[in-house]
Coordinates of C-alpha atoms in Angstrom, one line a residue:
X1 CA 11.0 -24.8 -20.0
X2 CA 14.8 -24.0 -18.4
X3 CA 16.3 -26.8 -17.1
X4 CA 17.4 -26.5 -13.2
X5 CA 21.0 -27.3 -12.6
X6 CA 20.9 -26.5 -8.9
X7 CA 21.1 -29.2 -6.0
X8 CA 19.8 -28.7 -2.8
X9 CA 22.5 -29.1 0.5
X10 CA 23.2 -28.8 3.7
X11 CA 26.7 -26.8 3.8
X12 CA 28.6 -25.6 6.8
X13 CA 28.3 -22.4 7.3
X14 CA 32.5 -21.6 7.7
X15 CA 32.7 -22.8 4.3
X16 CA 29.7 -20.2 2.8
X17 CA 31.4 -16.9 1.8
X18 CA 29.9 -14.0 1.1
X19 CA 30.6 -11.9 -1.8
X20 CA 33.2 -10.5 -2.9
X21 CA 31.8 -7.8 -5.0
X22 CA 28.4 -7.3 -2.9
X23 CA 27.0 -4.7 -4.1
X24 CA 25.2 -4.1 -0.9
X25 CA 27.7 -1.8 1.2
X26 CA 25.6 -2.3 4.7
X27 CA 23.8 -5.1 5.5
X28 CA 21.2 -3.4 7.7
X29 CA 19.6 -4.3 10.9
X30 CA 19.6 -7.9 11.1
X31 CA 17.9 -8.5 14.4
X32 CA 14.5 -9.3 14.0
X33 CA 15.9 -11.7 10.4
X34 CA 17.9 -13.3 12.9
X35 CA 15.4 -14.0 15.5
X36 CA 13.0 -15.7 13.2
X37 CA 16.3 -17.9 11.9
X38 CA 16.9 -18.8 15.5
X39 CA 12.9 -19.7 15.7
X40 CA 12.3 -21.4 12.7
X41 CA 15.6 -22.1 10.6
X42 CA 16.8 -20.6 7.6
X43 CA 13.1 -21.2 5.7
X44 CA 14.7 -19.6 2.2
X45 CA 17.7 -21.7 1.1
X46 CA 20.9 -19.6 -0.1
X47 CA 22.3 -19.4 -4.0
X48 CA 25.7 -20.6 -4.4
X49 CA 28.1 -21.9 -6.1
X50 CA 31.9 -23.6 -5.9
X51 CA 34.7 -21.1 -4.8
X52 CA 37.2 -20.2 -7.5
X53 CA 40.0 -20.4 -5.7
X54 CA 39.0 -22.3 -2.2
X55 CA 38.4 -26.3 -2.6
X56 CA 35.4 -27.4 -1.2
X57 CA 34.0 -23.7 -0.2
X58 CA 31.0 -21.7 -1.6
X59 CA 30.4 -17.7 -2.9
X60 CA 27.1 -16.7 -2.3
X61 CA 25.0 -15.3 -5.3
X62 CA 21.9 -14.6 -3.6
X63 CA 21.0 -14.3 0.4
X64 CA 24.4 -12.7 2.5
X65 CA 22.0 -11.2 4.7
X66 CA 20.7 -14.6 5.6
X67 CA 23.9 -15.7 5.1
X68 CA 24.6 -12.8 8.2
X69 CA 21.6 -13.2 9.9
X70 CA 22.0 -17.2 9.8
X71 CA 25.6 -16.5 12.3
X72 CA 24.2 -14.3 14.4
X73 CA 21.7 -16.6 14.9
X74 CA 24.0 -19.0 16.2
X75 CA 24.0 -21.6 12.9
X76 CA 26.2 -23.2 11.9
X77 CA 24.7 -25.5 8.8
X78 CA 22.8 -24.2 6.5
X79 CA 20.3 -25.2 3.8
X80 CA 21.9 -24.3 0.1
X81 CA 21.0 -24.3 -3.7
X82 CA 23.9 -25.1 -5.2
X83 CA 24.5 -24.0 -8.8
X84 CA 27.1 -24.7 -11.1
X85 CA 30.1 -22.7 -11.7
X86 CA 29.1 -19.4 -13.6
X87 CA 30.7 -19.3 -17.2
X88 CA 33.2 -17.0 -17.8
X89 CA 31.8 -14.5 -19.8
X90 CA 28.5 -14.7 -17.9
X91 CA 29.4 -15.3 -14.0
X92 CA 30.4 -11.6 -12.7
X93 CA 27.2 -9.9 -14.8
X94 CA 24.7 -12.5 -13.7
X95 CA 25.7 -12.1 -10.3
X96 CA 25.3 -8.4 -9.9
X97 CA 22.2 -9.3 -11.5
X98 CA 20.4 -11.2 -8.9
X99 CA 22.0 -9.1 -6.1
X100 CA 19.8 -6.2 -8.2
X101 CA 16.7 -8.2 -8.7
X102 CA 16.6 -9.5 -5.6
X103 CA 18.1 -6.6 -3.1
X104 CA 15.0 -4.3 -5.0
X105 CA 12.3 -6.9 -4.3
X106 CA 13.4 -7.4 -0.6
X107 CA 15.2 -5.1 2.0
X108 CA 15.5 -2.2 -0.6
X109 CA 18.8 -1.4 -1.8
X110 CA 20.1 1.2 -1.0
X111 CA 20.1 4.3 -4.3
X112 CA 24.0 4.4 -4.0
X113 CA 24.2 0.4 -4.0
X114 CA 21.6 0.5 -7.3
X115 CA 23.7 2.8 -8.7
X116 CA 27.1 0.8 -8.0
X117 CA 25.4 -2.1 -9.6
X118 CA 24.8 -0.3 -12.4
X119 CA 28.0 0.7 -13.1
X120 CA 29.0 -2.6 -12.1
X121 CA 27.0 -4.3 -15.3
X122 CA 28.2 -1.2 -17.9
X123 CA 32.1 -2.0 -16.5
X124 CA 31.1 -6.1 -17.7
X125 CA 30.3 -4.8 -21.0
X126 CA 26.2 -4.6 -20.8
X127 CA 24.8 -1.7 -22.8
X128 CA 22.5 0.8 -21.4
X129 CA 19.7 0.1 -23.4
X130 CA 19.8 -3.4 -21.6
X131 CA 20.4 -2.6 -18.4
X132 CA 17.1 0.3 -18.6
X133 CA 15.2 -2.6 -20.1
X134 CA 15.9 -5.3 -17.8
X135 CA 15.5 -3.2 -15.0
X136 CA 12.9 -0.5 -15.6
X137 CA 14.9 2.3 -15.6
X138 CA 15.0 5.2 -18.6
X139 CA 18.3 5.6 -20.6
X140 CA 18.5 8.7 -18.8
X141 CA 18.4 7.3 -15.2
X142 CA 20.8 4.7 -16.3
X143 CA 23.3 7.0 -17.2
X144 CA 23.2 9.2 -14.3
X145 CA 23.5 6.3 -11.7
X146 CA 26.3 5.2 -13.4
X147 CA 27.8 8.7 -13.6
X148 CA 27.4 9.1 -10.0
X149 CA 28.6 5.9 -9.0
X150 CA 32.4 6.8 -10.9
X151 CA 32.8 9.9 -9.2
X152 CA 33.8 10.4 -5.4
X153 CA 32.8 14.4 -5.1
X154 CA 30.2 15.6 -3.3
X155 CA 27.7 14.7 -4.9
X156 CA 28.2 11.5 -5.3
X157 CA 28.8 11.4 -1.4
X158 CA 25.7 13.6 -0.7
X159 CA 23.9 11.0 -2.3
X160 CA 25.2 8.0 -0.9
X161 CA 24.4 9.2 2.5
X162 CA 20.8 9.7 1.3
X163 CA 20.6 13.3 1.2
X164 CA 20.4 14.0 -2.3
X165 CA 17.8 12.6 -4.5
X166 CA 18.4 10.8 -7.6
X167 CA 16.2 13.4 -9.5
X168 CA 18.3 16.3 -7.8
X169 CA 21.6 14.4 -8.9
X170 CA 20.6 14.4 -12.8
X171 CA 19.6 18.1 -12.7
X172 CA 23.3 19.0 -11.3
X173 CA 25.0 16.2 -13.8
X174 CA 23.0 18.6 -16.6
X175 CA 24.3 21.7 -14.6
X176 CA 28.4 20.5 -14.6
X177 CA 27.6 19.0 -18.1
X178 CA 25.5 22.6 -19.9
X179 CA 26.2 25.4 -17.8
X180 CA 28.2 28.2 -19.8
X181 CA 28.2 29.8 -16.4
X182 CA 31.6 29.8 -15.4
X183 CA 32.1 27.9 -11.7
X184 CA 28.3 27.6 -11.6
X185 CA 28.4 23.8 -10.7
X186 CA 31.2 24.0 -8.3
X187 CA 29.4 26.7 -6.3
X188 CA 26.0 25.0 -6.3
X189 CA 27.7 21.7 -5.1
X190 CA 29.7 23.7 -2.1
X191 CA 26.3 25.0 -1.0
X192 CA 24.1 22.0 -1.2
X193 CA 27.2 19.9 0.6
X194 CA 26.5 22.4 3.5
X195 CA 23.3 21.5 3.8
X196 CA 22.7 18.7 6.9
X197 CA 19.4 18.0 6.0
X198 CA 19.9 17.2 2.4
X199 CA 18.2 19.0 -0.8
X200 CA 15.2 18.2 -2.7
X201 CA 15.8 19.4 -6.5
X202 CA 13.4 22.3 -6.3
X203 CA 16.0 23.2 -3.4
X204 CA 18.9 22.2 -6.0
X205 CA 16.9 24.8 -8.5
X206 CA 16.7 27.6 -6.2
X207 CA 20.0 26.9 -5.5
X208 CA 21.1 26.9 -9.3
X209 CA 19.5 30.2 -9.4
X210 CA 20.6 32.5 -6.9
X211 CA 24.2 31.5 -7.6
X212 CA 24.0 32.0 -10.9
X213 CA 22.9 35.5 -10.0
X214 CA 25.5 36.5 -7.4
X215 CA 27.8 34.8 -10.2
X216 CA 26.7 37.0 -13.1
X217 CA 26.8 40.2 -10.4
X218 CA 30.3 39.6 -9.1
X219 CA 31.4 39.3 -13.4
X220 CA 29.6 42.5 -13.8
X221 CA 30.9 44.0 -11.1
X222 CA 34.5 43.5 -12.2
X223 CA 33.8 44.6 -15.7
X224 CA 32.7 47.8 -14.0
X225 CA 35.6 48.2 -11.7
X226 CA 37.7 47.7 -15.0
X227 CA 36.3 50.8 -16.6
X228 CA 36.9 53.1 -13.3
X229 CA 32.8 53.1 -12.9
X230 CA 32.2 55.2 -10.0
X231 CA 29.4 52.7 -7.3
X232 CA 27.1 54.6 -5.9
X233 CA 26.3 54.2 -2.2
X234 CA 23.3 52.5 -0.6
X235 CA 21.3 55.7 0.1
X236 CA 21.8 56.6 -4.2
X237 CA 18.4 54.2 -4.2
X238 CA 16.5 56.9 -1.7
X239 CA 18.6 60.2 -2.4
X240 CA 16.2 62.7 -3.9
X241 CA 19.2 64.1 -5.3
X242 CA 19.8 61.2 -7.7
X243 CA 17.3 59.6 -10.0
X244 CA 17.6 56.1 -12.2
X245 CA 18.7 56.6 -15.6
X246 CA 16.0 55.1 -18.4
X247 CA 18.1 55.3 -21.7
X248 CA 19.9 52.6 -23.0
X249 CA 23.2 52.9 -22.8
X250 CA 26.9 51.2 -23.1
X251 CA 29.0 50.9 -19.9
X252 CA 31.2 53.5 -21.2
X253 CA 28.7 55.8 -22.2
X254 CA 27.7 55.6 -18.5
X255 CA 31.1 56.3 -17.2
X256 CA 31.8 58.9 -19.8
X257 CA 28.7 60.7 -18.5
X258 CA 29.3 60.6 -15.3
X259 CA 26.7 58.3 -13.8
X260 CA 26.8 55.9 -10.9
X261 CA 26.1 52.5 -10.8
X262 CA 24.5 50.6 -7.8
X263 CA 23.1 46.5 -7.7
X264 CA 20.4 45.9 -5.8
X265 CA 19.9 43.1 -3.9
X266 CA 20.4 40.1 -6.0
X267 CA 20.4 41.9 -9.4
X268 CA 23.0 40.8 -11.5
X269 CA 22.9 43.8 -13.6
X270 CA 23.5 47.8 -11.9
X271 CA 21.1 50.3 -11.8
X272 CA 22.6 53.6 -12.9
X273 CA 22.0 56.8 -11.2
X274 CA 22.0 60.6 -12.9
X275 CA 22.8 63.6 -10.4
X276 CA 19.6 65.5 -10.2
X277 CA 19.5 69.3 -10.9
X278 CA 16.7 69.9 -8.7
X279 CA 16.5 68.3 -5.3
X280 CA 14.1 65.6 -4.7
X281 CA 12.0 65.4 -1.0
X282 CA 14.2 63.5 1.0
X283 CA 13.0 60.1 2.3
X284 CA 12.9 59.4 6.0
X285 CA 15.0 56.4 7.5
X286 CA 11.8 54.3 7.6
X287 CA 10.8 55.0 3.7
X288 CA 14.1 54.3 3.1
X289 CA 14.2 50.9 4.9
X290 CA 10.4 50.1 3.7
X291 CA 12.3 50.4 -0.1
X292 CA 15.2 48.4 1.1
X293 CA 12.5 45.7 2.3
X294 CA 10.4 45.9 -0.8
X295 CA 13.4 45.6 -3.3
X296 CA 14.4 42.5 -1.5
X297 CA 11.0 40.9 -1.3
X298 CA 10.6 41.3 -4.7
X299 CA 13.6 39.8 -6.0
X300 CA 12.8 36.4 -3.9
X301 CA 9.0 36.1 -3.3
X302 CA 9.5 34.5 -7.3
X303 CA 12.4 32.2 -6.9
X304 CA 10.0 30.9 -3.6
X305 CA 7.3 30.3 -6.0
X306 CA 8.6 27.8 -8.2
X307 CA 10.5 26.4 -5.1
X308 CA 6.6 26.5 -3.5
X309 CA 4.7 25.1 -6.5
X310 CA 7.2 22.5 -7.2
X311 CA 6.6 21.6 -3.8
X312 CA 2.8 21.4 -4.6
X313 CA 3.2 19.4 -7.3
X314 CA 5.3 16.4 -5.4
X315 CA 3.0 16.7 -2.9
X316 CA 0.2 15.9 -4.6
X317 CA 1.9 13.0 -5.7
X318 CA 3.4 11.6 -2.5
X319 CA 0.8 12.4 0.4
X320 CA -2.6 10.7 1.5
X321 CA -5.6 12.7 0.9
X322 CA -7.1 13.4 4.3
X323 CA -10.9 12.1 3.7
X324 CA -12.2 14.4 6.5
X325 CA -11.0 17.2 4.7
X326 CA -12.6 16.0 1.5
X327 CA -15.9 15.8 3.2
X328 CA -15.6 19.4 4.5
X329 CA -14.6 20.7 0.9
X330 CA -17.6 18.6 -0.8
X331 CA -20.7 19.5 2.5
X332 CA -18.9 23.4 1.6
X333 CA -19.7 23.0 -2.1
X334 CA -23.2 22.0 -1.9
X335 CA -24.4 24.6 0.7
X336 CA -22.4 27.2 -1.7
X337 CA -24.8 26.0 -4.5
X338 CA -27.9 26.3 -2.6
X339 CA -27.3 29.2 0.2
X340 CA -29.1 32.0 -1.9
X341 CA -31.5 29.6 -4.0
X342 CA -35.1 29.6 -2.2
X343 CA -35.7 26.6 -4.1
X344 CA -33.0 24.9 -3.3
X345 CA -32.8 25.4 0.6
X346 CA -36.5 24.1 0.6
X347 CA -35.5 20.9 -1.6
X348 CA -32.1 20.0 0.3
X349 CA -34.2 21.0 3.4
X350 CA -36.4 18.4 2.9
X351 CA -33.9 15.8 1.8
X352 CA -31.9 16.5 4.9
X353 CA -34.8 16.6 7.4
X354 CA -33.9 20.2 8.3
X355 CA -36.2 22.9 7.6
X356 CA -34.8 26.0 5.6
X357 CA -35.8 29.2 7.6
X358 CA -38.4 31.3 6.2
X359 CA -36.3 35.1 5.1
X360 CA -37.5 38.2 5.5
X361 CA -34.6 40.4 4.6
X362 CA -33.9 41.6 8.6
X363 CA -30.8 40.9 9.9
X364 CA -31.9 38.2 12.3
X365 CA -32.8 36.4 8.6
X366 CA -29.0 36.6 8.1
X367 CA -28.4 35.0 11.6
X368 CA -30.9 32.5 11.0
X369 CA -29.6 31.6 7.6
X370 CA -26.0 31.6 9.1
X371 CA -27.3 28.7 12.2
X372 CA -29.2 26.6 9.2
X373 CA -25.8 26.7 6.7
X374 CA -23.7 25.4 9.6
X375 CA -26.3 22.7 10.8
X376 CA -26.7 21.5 7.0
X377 CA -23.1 21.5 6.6
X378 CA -22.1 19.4 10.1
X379 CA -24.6 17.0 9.1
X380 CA -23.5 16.7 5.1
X381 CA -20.1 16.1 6.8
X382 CA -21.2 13.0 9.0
X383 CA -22.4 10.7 5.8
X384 CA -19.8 8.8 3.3
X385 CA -18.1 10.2 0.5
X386 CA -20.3 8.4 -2.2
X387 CA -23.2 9.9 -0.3
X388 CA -21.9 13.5 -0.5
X389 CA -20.8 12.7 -4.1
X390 CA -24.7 12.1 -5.2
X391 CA -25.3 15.1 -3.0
X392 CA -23.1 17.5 -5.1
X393 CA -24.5 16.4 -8.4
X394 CA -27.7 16.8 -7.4
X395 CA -27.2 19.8 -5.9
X396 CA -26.0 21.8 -9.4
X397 CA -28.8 21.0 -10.8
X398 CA -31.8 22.3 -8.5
X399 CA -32.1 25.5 -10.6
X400 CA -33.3 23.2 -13.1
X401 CA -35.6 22.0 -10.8
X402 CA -37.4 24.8 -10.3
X403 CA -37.8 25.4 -14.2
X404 CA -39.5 22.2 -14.3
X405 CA -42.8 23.5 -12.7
X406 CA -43.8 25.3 -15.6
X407 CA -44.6 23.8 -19.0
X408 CA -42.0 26.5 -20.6
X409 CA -39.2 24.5 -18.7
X410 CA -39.7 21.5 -21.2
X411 CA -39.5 24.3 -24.1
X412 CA -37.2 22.8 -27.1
X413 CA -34.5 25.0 -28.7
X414 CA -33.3 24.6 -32.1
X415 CA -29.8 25.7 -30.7
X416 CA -29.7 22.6 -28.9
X417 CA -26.7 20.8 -31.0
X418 CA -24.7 24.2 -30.3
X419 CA -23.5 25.2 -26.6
X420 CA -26.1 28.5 -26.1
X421 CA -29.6 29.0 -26.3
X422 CA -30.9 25.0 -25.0
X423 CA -32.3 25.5 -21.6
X424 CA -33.4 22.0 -22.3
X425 CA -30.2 20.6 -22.2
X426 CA -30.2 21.3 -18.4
X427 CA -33.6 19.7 -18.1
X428 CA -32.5 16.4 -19.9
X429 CA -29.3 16.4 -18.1
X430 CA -31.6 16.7 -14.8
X431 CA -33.9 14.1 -15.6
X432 CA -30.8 11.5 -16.6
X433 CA -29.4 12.3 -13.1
X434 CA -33.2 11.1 -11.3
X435 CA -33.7 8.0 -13.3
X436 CA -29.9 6.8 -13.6
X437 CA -28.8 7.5 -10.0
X438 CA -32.2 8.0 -8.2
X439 CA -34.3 5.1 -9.7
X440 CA -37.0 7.8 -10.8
X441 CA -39.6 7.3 -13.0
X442 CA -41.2 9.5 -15.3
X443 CA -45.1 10.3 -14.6
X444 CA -47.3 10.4 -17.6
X445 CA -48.0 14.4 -17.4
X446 CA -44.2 14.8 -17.7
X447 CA -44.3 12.5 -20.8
X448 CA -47.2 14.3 -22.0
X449 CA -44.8 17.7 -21.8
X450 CA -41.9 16.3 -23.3
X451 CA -43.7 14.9 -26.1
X452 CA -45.8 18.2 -26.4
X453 CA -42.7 20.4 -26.6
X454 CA -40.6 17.9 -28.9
X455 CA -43.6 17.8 -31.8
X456 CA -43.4 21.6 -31.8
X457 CA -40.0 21.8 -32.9
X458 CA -39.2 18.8 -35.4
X459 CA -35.4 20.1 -36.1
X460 CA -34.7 19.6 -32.5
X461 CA -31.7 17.8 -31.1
X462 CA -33.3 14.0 -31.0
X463 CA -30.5 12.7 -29.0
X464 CA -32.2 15.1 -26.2
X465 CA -35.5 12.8 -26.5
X466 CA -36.6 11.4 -23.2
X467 CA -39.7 9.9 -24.6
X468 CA -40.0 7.7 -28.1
X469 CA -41.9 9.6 -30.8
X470 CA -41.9 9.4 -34.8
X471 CA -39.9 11.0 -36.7
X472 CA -41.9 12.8 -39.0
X473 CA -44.4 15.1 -37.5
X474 CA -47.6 17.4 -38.6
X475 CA -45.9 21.1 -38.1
X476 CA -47.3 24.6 -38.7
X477 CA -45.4 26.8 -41.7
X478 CA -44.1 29.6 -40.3
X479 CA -44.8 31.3 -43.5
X480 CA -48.8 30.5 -45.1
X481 CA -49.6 28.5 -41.5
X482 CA -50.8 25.6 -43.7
X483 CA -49.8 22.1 -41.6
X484 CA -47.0 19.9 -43.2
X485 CA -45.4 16.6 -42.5
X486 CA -41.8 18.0 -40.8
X487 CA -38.6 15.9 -40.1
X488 CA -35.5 16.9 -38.0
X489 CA -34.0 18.7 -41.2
X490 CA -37.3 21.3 -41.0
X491 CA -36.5 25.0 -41.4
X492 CA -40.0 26.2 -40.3
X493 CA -40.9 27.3 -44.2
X494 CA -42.9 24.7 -46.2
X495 CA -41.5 24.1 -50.1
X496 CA -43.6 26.8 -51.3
X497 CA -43.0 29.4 -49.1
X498 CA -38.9 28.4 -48.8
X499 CA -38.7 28.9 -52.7
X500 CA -40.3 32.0 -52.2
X501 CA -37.7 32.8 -50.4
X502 CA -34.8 32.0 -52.5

């Protein structure tokens, strides 16, 4: 066990400094810590330890916002651990230390003051792989705090005032670090430092992309002015007089043949345009417009995908499931399952207490139908979740139910260790489902069928058993009808008839 070299005192509070090198850069409201001080005292004692260069003072290690809160308050003693000098080599790094363990475990940090500590333990010679380790973080996320916490651009600012996440932050450190896209990172930044709100990083993607694209067109578009390329106007798009051209071709092959060139809206490479020999209808102002609106749609409708699914995705993640809206999805899913079923109105009808209407195929049998759906589904919605859970299971399987009034619905299949053909794999499934969840017990008739069906077919899937039975059993050759003793490896033949055979 360590050993404890702190010793608890009472220290006036003139002679407590804080920090020098807090990492915290505001302390935060300190009004309602302050009031409790004033109630009850300073409950938590502070860390400190001697002043290097003030006799008879104290640095705080860990506490300056009760350190804060503690003047406001109106102390002016106040109780304090206090610890032995730090050793050289040890004191700065430990320090920054606690003011990280202890500023994530209380009033958060703030991500900028994380990220100055960071850099803060890297600049006192602690490797990244220690610093991930000791605070959770991925070698990844270690390095881009501290890459962020160097530099005093835009980013680095946008993210210190909150409005850029750390997740955003890496994606544009792998933008200014990757991109072969001339000025693509300076042009992304000057966007996203525009934005008041802030930027999520699927904003920072879409970002990324559509200035990479007007990038790549204004490149293109120079390379083209170069080679005295001849732009078409906006109306080349509609003008019946000029059509697209479809071959492959160089730049100069275009100029040389005299076509015009023409972006459309957000394309980064031209469309080139052929003079028609014979004239083409011309489109009116509002086809030409509807094309205008199309060609723009298009272009965007998939960069607000991603931006839309990405949403989706951190959504999921981040907001809490309404349970009302969970009930309505789960009462929706079991009338679905039993709206056309006969069968299964009348069961759930009688479960629920509400009588499924008698159909006759008239449209006031729609109407009816319609009223019983939404009086099942208002009541499903009233009882709790594990109550609709049970509900829904049940509910896929009363087609099986049906089946199950007829001995050929306890019919064995010798498909049943494949995935077609084994009707009875519903029935067992069915039947688990009563006893397991229902507390339903088998009546001896039902035994009686299972058994029946089972010693008919002695290659049957055993693990489908619901009742004990031997495993060898008298069976009928399917070839001389003479009875034989048959296990779960019978083929139907007896010996004499399956060497026939061969």
């Amino acid at each position: 066990m360590a050993k404890f070299n702190g010793r608890l005192e009472v220290l006036a509070l003139s002679a407590v400094h804080q920090h020098p090198d807090n990492i915290r850069e505001d302390l935060g409201d300190l009004t309602q810590l302050s009031g409790e001080i004033k109630e009850l005292g300073l409950l938590n004692p502070l860390l400190v330890y001697p002043h290097p260069n003030r006799e008879g003072d104290f640095v705080v290690q860990d506490g300056n916002r009760r350190r804060a809160a503690a003047a406001q308050a109106g102390l002016t003693e106040v109780p304090s651990v206090v610890l032995p000098v730090p050793k050289e080599e040890r004191g700065a790094r430990a320090d920054i230390e606690t003011m990280l363990t202890t500023g994530r475990n209380h009033r958060p940090l703030t991500e900028a003051e994380v990220s100055k500590g960071i850099q803060g333990l890297l600049d006192l010679g602690m490797d990244i792989t220690t610093v991930g380790k000791k605070f959770k973080m991925s070698r990844k996320e270690v390095q881009a705090r501290a890459k962020v916490a160097q530099k005093d651009d835009g980013v680095s600012k946008a993210y210190s005032a909150g409005r850029l996440s750390l997740d955003a932050v890496q994606r544009l450190q792998e933008l200014e670090e990757k991109s072969d896209v001339p000025n693509l990172y300076e042009r992304a930044v000057e966007r996203i430092e525009d934005m008041p709100n802030g930027a999520s990083v699927e904003t920072v993607e879409r970002v990324i992309a559509e200035t990479e694209m007007s990038i790549k067109k204004t490149q293109r578009e120079a390379e083209l002015v170069a080679l005295d390329a001849t732009v078409g106007d906006f109306n080349i798009q509609y003008d019946a007089s000029w059509s697209k051209v479809e071959d492959e071709m160089t730049d100069e092959e275009h100029v040389k043949a005299g076509h015009r060139y023409y972006f459309s809206y957000r394309d980064p490479e031209p469309t080139w345009y052929v003079k028609e020999k014979k004239a083409k209808p011309e489109l009116t102002e509002q086809e030409k417009h509807d094309k205008e609106t199309q060609n723009k749609l298009k272009s965007m409708l998939k960069i607000v995908q991603r931006s839309r699914i990405a949403f989706i995705k951190s959504a999921f993640e981040t907001v809490k499931p309404s349970e009302q809206l969970a009930k309505e999805t789960i009462a929706k899913k079991i009338t679905d399952q039993i709206l056309y079923s006969d069968e299964g109105r009348n069961i759930i009808g009688e479960v629920l207490g509400i009588k499924a209407p008698e159909l006759d195929g008239t449209p006031s049998s729609t109407e009816l139908l319609d009223r019983w759906n939404a009086e099942v589904h208002k009541h499903l919605v009233r009882q709790s979740m594990a109550y609709l859970g049970m509900m829904l299971a049940f509910a896929g399987y009363i087609g099986t139910e049906e089946s199950l009034g007829k001995l050929s619905g306890f019919e064995r299949s010798g498909f049943e260790n494949g995935n077609y053909g084994a009707r009875w794999k519903n029935g067992h499934a069915y039947y688990k489902f009563l006893t397991e969840h229902l507390g339903y017990q088998l009546d001896i008739d039902e035994k009686l069928a299972m058994e029946y069906s089972a010693m008919k077919l002695p290659a049957r899937n055993r693990e489908l058993d619901l009742v004990p039975l031997p495993d060898e059993v008298t069976a009928t050759c399917s070839g001389c009808n003479q009875e034989v003793v048959a296990d779960s490896e019978w083929q139907g033949l007896c010996i004499d008839c399956n060497k026939e055979s061969e």
